[in-house]
Short mmCIF file of C-alpha atoms in Angstrom, two decimals:
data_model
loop_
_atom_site.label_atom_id
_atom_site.label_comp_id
_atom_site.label_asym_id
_atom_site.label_seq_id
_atom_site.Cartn_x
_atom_site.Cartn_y
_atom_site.Cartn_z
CA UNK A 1 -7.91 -8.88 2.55
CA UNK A 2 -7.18 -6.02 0.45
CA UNK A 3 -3.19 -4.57 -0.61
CA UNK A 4 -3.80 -1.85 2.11
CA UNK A 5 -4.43 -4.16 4.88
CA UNK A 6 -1.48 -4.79 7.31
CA UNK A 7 -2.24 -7.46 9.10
CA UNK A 8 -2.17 -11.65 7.66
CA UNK A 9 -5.75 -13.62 8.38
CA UNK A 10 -5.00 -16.34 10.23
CA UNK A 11 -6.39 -19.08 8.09
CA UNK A 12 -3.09 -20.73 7.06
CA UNK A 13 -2.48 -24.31 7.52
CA UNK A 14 0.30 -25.83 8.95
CA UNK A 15 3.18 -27.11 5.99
CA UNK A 16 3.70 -30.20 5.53
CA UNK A 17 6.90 -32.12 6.26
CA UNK A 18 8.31 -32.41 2.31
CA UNK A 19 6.92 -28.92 1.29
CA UNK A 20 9.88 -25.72 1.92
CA UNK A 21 8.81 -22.44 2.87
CA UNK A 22 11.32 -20.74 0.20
CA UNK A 23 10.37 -22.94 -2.78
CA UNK A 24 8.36 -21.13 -5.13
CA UNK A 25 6.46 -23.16 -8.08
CA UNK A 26 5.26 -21.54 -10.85
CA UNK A 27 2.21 -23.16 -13.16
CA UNK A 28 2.52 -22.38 -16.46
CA UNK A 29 0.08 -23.36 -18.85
CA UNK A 30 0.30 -23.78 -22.72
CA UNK A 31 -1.10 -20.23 -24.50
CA UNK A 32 -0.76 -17.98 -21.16
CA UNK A 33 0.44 -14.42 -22.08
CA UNK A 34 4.43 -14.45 -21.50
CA UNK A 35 4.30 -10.92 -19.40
CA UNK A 36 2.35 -12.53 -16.51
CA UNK A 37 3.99 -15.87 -16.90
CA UNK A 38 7.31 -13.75 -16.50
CA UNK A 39 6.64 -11.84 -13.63
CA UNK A 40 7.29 -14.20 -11.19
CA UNK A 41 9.97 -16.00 -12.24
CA UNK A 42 11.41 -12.26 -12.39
CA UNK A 43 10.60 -12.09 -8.85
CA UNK A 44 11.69 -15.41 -7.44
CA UNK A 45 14.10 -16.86 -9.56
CA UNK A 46 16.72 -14.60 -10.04
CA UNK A 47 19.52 -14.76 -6.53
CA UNK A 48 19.54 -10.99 -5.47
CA UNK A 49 21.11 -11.52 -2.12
CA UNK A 50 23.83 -8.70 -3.03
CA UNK A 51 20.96 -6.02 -2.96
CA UNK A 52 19.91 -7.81 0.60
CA UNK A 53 16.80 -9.81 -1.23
CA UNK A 54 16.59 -12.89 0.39
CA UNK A 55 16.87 -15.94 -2.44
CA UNK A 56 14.29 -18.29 -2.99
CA UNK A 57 14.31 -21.48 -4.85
CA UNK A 58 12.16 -21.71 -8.12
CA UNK A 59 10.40 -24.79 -9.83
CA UNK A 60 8.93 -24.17 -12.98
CA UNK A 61 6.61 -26.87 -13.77
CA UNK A 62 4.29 -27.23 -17.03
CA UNK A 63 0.53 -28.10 -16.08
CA UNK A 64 -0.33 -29.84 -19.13
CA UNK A 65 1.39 -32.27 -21.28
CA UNK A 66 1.49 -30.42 -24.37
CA UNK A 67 4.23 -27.36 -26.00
CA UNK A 68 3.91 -24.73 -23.50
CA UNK A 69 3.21 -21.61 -26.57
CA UNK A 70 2.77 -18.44 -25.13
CA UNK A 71 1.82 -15.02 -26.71
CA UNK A 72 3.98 -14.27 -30.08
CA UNK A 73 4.44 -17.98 -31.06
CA UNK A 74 7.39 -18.46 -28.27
CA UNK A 75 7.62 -22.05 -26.96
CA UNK A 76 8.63 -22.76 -23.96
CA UNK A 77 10.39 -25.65 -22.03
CA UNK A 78 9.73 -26.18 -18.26
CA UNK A 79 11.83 -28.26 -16.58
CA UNK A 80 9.32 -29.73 -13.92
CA UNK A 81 6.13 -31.18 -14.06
CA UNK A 82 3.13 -31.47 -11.54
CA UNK A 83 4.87 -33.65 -9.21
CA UNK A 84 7.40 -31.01 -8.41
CA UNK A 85 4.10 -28.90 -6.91
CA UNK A 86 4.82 -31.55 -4.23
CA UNK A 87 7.64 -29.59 -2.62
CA UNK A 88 6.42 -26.14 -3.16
CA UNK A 89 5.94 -24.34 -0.09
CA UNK A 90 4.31 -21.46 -3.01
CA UNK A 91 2.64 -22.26 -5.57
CA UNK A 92 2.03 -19.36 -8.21
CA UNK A 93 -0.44 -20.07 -11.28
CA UNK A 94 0.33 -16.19 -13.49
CA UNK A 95 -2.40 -16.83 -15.88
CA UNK A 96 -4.91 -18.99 -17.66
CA UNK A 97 -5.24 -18.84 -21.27
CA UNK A 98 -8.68 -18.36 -22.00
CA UNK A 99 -11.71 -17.48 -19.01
CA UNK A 100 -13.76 -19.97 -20.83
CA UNK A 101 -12.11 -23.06 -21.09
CA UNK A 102 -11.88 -25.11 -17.81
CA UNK A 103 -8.37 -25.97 -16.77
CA UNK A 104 -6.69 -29.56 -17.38
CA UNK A 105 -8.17 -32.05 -14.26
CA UNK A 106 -4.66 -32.61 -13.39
CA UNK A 107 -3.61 -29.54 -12.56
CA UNK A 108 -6.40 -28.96 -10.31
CA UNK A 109 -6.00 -31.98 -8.51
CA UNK A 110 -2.35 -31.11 -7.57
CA UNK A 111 -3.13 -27.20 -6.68
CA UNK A 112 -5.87 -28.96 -4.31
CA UNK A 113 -3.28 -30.93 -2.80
CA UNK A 114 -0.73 -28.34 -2.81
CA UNK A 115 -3.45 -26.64 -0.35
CA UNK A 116 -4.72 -28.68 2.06
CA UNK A 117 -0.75 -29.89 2.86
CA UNK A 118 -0.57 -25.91 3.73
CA UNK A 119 1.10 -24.17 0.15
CA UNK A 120 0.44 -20.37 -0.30
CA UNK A 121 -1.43 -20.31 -3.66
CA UNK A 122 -1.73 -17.68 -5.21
CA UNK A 123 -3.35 -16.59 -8.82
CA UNK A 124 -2.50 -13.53 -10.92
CA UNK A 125 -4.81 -12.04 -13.29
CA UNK A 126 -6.91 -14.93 -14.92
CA UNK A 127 -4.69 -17.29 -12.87
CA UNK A 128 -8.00 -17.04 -9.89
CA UNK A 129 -10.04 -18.57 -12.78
CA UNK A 130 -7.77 -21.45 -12.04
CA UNK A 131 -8.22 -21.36 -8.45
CA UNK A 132 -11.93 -20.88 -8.79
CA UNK A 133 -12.39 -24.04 -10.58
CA UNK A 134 -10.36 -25.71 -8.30
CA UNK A 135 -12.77 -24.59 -5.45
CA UNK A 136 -9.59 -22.55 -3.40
CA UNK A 137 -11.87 -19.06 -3.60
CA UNK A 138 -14.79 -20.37 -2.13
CA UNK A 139 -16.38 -18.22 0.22
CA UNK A 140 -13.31 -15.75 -0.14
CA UNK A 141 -12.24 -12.51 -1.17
CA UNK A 142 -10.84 -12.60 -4.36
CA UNK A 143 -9.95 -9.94 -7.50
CA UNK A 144 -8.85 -10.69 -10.73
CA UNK A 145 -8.43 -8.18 -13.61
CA UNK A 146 -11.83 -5.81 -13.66
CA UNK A 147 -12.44 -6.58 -17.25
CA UNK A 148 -12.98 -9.93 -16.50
CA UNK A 149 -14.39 -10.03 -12.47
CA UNK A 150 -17.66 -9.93 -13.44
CA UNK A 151 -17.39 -12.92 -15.59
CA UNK A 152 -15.78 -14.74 -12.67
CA UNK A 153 -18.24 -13.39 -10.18
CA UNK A 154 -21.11 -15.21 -12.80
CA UNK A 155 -19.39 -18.26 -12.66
CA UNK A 156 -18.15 -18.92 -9.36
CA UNK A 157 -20.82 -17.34 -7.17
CA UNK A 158 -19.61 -18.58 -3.75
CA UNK A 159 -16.62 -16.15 -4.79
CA UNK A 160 -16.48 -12.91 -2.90
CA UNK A 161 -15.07 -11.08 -6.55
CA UNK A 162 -14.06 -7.01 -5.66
CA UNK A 163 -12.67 -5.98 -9.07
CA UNK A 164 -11.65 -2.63 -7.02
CA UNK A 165 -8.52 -4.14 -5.41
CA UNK A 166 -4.98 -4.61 -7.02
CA UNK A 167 -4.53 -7.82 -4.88
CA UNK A 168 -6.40 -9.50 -1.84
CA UNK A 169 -4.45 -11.24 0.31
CA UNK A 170 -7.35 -14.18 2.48
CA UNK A 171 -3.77 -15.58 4.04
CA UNK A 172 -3.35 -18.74 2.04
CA UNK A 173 -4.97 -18.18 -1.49
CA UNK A 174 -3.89 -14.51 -2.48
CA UNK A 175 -5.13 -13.14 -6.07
CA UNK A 176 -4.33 -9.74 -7.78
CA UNK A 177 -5.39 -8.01 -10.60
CA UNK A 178 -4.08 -8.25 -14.05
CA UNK A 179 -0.75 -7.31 -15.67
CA UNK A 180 1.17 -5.47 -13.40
CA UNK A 181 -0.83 -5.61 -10.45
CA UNK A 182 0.99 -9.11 -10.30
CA UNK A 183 4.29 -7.41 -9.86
CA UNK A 184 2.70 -5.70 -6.56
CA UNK A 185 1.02 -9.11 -5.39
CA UNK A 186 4.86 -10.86 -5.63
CA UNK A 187 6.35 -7.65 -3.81
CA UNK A 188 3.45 -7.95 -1.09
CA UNK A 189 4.80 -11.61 -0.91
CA UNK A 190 8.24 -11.01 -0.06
CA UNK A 191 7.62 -8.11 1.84
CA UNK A 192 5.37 -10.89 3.90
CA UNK A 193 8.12 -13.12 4.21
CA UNK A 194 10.96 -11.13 5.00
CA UNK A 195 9.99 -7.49 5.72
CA UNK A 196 9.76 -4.15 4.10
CA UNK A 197 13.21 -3.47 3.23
CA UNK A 198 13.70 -6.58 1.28
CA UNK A 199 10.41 -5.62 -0.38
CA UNK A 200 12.09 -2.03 -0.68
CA UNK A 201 15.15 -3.64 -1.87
CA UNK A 202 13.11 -5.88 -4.60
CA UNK A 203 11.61 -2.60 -5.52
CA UNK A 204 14.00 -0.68 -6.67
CA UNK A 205 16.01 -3.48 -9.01
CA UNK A 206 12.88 -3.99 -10.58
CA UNK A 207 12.00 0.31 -10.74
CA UNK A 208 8.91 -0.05 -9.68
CA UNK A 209 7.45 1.33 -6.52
CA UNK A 210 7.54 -0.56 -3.41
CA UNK A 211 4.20 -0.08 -2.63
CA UNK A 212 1.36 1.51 -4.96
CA UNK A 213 -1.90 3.23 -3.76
CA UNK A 214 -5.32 3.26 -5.03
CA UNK A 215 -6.61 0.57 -6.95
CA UNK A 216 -8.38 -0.72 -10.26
CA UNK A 217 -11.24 1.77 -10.05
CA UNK A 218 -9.36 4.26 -12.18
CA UNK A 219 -8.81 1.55 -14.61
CA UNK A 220 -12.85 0.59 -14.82
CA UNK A 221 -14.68 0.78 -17.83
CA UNK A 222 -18.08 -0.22 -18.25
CA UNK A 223 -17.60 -3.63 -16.15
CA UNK A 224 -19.95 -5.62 -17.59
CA UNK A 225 -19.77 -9.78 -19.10
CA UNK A 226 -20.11 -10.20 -22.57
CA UNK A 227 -23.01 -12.89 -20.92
CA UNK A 228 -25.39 -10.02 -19.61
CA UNK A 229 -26.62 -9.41 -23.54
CA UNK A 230 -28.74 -12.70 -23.12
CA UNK A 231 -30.16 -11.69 -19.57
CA UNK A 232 -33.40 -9.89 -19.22
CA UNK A 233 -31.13 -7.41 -17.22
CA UNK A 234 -29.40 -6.16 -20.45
CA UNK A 235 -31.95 -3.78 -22.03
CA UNK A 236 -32.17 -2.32 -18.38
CA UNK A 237 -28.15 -1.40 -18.58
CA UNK A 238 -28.31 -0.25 -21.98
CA UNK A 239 -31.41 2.19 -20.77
CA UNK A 240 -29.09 3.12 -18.04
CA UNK A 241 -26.36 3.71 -20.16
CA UNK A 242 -28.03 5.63 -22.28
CA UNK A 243 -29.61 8.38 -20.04
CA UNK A 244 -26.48 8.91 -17.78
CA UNK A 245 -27.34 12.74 -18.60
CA UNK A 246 -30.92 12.25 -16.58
CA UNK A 247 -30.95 11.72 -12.66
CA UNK A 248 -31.78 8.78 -11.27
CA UNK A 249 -31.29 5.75 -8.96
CA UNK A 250 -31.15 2.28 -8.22
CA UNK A 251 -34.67 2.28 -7.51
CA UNK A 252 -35.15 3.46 -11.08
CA UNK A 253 -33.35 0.70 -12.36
CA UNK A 254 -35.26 -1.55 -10.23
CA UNK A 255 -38.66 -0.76 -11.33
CA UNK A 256 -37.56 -0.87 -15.27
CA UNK A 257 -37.10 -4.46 -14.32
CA UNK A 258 -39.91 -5.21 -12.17
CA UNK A 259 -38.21 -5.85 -9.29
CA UNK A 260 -37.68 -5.33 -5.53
CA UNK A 261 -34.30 -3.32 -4.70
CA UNK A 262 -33.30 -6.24 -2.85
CA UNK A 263 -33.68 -9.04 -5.51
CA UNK A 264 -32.27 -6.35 -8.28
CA UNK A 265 -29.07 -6.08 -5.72
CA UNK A 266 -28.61 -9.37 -6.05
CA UNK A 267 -29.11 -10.47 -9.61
CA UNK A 268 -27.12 -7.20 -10.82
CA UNK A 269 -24.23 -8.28 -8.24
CA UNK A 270 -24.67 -11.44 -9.71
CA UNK A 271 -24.33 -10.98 -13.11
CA UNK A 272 -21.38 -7.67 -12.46
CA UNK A 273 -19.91 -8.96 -9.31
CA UNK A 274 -20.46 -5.07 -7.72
CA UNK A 275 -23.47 -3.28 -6.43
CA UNK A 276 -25.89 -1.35 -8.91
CA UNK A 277 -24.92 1.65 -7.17
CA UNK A 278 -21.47 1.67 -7.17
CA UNK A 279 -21.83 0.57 -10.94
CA UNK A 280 -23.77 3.65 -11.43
CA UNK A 281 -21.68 5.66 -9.83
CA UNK A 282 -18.62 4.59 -11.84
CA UNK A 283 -20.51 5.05 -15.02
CA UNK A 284 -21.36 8.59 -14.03
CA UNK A 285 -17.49 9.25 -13.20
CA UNK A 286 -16.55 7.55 -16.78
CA UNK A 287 -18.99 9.84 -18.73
CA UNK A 288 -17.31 12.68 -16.73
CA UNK A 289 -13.86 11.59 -18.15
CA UNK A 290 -14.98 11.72 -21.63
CA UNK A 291 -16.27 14.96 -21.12
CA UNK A 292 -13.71 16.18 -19.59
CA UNK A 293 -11.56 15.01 -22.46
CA UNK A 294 -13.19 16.26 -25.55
CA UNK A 295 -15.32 18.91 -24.70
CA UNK A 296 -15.31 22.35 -22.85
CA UNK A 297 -17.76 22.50 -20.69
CA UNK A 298 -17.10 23.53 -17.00
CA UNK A 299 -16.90 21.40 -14.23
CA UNK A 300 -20.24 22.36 -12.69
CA UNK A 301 -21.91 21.42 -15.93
CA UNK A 302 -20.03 18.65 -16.78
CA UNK A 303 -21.62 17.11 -13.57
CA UNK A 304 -25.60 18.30 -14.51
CA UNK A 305 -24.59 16.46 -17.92
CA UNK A 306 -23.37 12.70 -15.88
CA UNK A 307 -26.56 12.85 -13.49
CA UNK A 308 -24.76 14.11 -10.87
CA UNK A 309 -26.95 16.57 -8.39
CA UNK A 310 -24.50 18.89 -8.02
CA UNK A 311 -20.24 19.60 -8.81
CA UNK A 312 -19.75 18.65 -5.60
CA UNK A 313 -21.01 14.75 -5.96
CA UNK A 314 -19.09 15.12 -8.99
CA UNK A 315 -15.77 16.54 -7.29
CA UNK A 316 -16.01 13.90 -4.45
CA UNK A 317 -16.83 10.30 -7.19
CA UNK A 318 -14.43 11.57 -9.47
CA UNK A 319 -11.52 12.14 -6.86
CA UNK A 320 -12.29 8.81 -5.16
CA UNK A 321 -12.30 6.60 -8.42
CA UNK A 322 -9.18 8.61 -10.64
CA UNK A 323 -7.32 9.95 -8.16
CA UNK A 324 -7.54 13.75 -9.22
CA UNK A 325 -10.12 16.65 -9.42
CA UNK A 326 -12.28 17.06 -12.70
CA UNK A 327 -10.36 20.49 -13.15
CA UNK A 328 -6.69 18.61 -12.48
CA UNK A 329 -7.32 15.92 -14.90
CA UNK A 330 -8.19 18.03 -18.18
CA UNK A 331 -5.23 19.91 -17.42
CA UNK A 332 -3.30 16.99 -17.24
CA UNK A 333 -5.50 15.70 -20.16
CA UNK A 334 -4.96 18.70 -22.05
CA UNK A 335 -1.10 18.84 -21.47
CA UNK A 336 -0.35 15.47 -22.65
CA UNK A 337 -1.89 16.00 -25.91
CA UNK A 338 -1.88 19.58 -27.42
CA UNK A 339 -3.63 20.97 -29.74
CA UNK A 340 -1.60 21.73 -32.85
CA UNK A 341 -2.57 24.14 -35.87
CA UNK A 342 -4.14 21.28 -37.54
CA UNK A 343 -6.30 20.32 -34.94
CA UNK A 344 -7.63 23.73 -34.52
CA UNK A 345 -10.73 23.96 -37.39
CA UNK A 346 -12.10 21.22 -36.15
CA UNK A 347 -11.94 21.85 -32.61
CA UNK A 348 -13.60 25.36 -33.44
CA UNK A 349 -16.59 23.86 -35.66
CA UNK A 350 -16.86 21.46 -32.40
CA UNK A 351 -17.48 24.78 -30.28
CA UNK A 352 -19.83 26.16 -32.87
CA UNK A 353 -16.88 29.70 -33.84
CA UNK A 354 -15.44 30.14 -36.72
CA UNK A 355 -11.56 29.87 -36.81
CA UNK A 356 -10.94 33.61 -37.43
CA UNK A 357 -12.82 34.30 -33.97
CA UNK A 358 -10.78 32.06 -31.41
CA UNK A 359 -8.05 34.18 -30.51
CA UNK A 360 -4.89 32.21 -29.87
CA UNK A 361 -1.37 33.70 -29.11
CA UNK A 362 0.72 31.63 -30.87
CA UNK A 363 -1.09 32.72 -34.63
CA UNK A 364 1.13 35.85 -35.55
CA UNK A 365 5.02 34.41 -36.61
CA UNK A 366 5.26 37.28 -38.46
CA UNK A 367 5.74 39.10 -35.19
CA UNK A 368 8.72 36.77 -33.74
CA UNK A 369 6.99 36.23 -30.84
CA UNK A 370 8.49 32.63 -29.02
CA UNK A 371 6.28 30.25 -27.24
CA UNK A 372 7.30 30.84 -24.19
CA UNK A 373 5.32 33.94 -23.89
CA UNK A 374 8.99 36.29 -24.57
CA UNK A 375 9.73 38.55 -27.15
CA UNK A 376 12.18 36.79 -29.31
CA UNK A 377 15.49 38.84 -30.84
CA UNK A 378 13.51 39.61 -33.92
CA UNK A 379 10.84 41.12 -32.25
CA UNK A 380 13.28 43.32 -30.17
CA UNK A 381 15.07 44.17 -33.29
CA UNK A 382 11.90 45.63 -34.75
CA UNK A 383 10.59 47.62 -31.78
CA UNK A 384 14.44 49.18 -32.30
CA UNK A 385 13.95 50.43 -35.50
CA UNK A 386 9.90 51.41 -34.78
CA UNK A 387 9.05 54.96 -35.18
CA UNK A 388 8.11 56.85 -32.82
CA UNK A 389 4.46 56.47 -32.83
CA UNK A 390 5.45 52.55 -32.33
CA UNK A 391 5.70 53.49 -28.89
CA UNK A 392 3.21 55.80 -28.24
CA UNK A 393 -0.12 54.22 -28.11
CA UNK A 394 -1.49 53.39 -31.62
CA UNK A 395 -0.51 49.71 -31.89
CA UNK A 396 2.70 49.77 -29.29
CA UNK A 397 5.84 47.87 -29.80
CA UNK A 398 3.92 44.43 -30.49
CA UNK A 399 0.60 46.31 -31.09
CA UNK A 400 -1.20 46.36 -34.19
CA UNK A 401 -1.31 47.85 -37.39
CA UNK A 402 0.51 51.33 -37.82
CA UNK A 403 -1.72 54.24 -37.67
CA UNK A 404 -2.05 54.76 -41.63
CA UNK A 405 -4.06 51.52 -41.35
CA UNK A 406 -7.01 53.23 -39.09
CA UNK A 407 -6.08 50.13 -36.96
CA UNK A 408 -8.24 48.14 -38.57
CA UNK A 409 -7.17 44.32 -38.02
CA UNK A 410 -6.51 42.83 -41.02
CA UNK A 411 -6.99 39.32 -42.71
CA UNK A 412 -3.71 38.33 -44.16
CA UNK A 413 -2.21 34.80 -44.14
CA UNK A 414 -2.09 35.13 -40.28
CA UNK A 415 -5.13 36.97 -40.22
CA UNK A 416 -5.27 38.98 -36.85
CA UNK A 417 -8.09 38.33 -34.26
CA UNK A 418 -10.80 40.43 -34.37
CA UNK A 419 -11.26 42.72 -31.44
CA UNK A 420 -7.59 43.50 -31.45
CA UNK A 421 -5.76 40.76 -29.73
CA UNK A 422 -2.83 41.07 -30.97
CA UNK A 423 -0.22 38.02 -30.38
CA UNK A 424 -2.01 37.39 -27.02
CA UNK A 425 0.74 40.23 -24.92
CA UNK A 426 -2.65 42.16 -23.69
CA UNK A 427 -2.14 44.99 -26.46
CA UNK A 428 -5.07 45.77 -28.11
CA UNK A 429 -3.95 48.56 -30.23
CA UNK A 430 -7.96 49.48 -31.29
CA UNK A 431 -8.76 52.62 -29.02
CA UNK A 432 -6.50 55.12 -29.77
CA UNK A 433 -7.85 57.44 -27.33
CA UNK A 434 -6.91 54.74 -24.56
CA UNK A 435 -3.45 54.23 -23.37
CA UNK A 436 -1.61 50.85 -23.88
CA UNK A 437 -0.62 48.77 -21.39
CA UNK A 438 3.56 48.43 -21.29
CA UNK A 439 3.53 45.63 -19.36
CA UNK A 440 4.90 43.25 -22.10
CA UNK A 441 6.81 46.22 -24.11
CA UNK A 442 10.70 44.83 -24.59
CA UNK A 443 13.07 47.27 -23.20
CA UNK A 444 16.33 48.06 -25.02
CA UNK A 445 20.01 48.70 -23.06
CA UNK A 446 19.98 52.55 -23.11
CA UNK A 447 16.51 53.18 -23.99
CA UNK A 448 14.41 55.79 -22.29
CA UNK A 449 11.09 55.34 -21.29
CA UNK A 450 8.41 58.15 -23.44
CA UNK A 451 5.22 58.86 -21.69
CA UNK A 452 2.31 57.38 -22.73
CA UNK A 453 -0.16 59.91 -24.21
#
């Protein structure tokens, strides 16, 4: 069950006499990364009961004899071992330290135990490679962190993997995505077992919300095992990969690998744990986002250049997977990192222009101008002591060149932009038979307004 769903499954078994519902064990593991590990003993071990979050009792207990090291070199101690999984009415396992190495027989043993005498397990991140191997996921809905679901889905192929969720919830055996997807798996948890305000409560000493939306699809990159480069599948990604520009299907990809649809569905699901389709379709909206990002094309053919048939596929993929509109998201792109002088050549021998011919309104300091699209003081100071053909239509009060120059635009230091732009204030200051527009012309206290022309 995904984090939207509202509702429990019913497939919880009935705790056993010795196990307490509000003991929480944590697994920890030697070479597990210390931000998952930390999470919930964050959660459940620290007595909130001022901010009106219930307290629960924490066991942490090492699964393997050996110096618990965790990212950075840090050792840790933990006070418990396996046999304290024995009272656990939770049992939490935050991480696993490597996706290829099978966990310590022990361990497993006890989390199998831990289960059928009716514990909640649940995994974070790489933890549901532990419950995998343990056989708790099979035949179940499961996630784990997307850059390694598909892995998992190879391995354990009884395991229902959907790398799109931030958490499922299958009633006893929950699993979430990675890093701080855990955080919303152990609010979902106590916002199970004693309502939404403690979960709001929980929320807010930790500042983080209560209750995220969406899930990992924005976070998706290509999705695909390091494994897949020895499958006869491989060269048929890399085609597909490689001619995201072009339109076409699954069927295409099908028939590049001499198969049925059917059987390609399932050895592509197999080897990715998601459908060649939606795959495809996520590849399409990550091409988009590069695009998007470094180049300036428009929307419309941004999509003709990701294989979409038309902006609107485009509009629709794109919102679904990131959240946002193709147009939103450059802006937001674009705001976030902008482009200084120095990035400017480049970005114009990108587009194919010289320099000299991208206008920009932020090029003429000598003028005073701020960036905030005002006339600063020293610009006001200057149209003050202007003469009076300043004013009058042959370059204006932050026109061009004064009229001895022919207004010709010049090519000093700060050379000015061919065409007349002038500062970017919508004075062009090249016709002199046309009148100038006064729209941005700084006023003066006391100063009278002179006809134009």
């Amino acid at each position: 069950m995904s984090q939207d769903s509202t509702t429990v499954p019913e497939t919880t078994r009935k705790l056993s006499g010795r196990r307490r519902r509000e003991i929480v064990a944590v697994l920890l593991f030697s070479g597990g990364p210390i931000f998952e590990s930390s999470i919930p003993l964050s959660v459940f071990g620290i007595d909130r009961q001022d901010a009106g979050v219930p307290r629960y009792r924490l066991l942490v207990c090492a699964g393997e004899d050996v110096p618990l090291r965790t990212t950075g070199g840090l050792e840790l101690t933990a006070p418990y071992g396996l046999e304290a999984l024995s009272r656990a009415g939770t049992v939490v396992v935050p991480a696993w330290r490597s996706i290829t190495q099978p966990p310590p027989t022990a361990a497993l043993d006890a989390l199998r135990r831990a289960h059928e005498e009716g514990a909640r397990i649940v995994g974070l991140c790489t933890g549901a490679f532990v419950l995998a191997a343990a056989g708790l996921l099979d035949g179940r809905p499961a996630t784990t962190h997307w850059m390694y679901a598909p892995t998992l889905a190879k391995r354990y192929p009884s395991v229902h993997v959907d790398p799109r969720e931030l958490f499922v919830d299958d009633g006893d055996v929950l699993t979430s995505a990675g890093t701080a997807a855990g955080i919303d798996l152990c609010l979902h948890i106590v916002r199970t077992d004693h309502g939404a305000d403690a979960a709001g409560a929980l929320a807010r000493r930790l500042v983080v919300p209560p209750r995220r939306s969406g899930g990992q699809e924005r976070y998706l990159d290509r999705s695909l095992p390091e494994e897949i480069g020895a499958d006869p599948l491989a060269e048929v990604v890399a085609w597909a990969l490689e001619h995201l520009h072009e339109q076409f299907d699954v069927e295409t990809l099908a028939a590049r690998a001499y198969m049925s649809r059917r059987t390609f569905d399932r050895r592509f699901r197999s080897l990715t744990g998601s459908a060649p389709l939606q795959w495809l379709i996520t590849q399409r909206v990550l091409q988009a986002q590069r695009l998007l990002e470094t180049s300036d094309y428009s929307v419309d053919e941004v999509a003709g250049r990701c294989g979409f048939r038309s902006p609107v596929a485009l509009r629709g993929h794109f919102r679904r997977q990131l959240g946002s509109s193709p147009a939103a998201y450059r802006a937001a792109y674009r705001a976030r990192r902008p482009q200084n002088s120095a990035d400017r050549p480049e970005r114009a021998e990108r587009e194919g222009r010289p320099e000299r011919e991208r206008p920009d309104r932020f090029d003429r300091p000598e003028l005073g101008e701020q960036r905030t699209g005002e006339p600063s003081v020293m610009a006001l100071r200057r149209a003050a002591m202007a003469p009076a053909h300043a004013a009058s239509g042959a370059g204006g009060v932050l026109g061009g060149p004064p009229p001895s120059h022919g207004g010709h635009q010049g090519h000093g230091p700060h050379g000015a932009h061919p065409g007349g732009h002038s500062g970017g204030y919508g004075i062009s200051g090249t016709d002199p038979g046309k009148p100038e527009s006064d729209l941005y012309t700084p006023r003066l206290p006391g100063q009278r307004e002179r006809p134009v022309g």
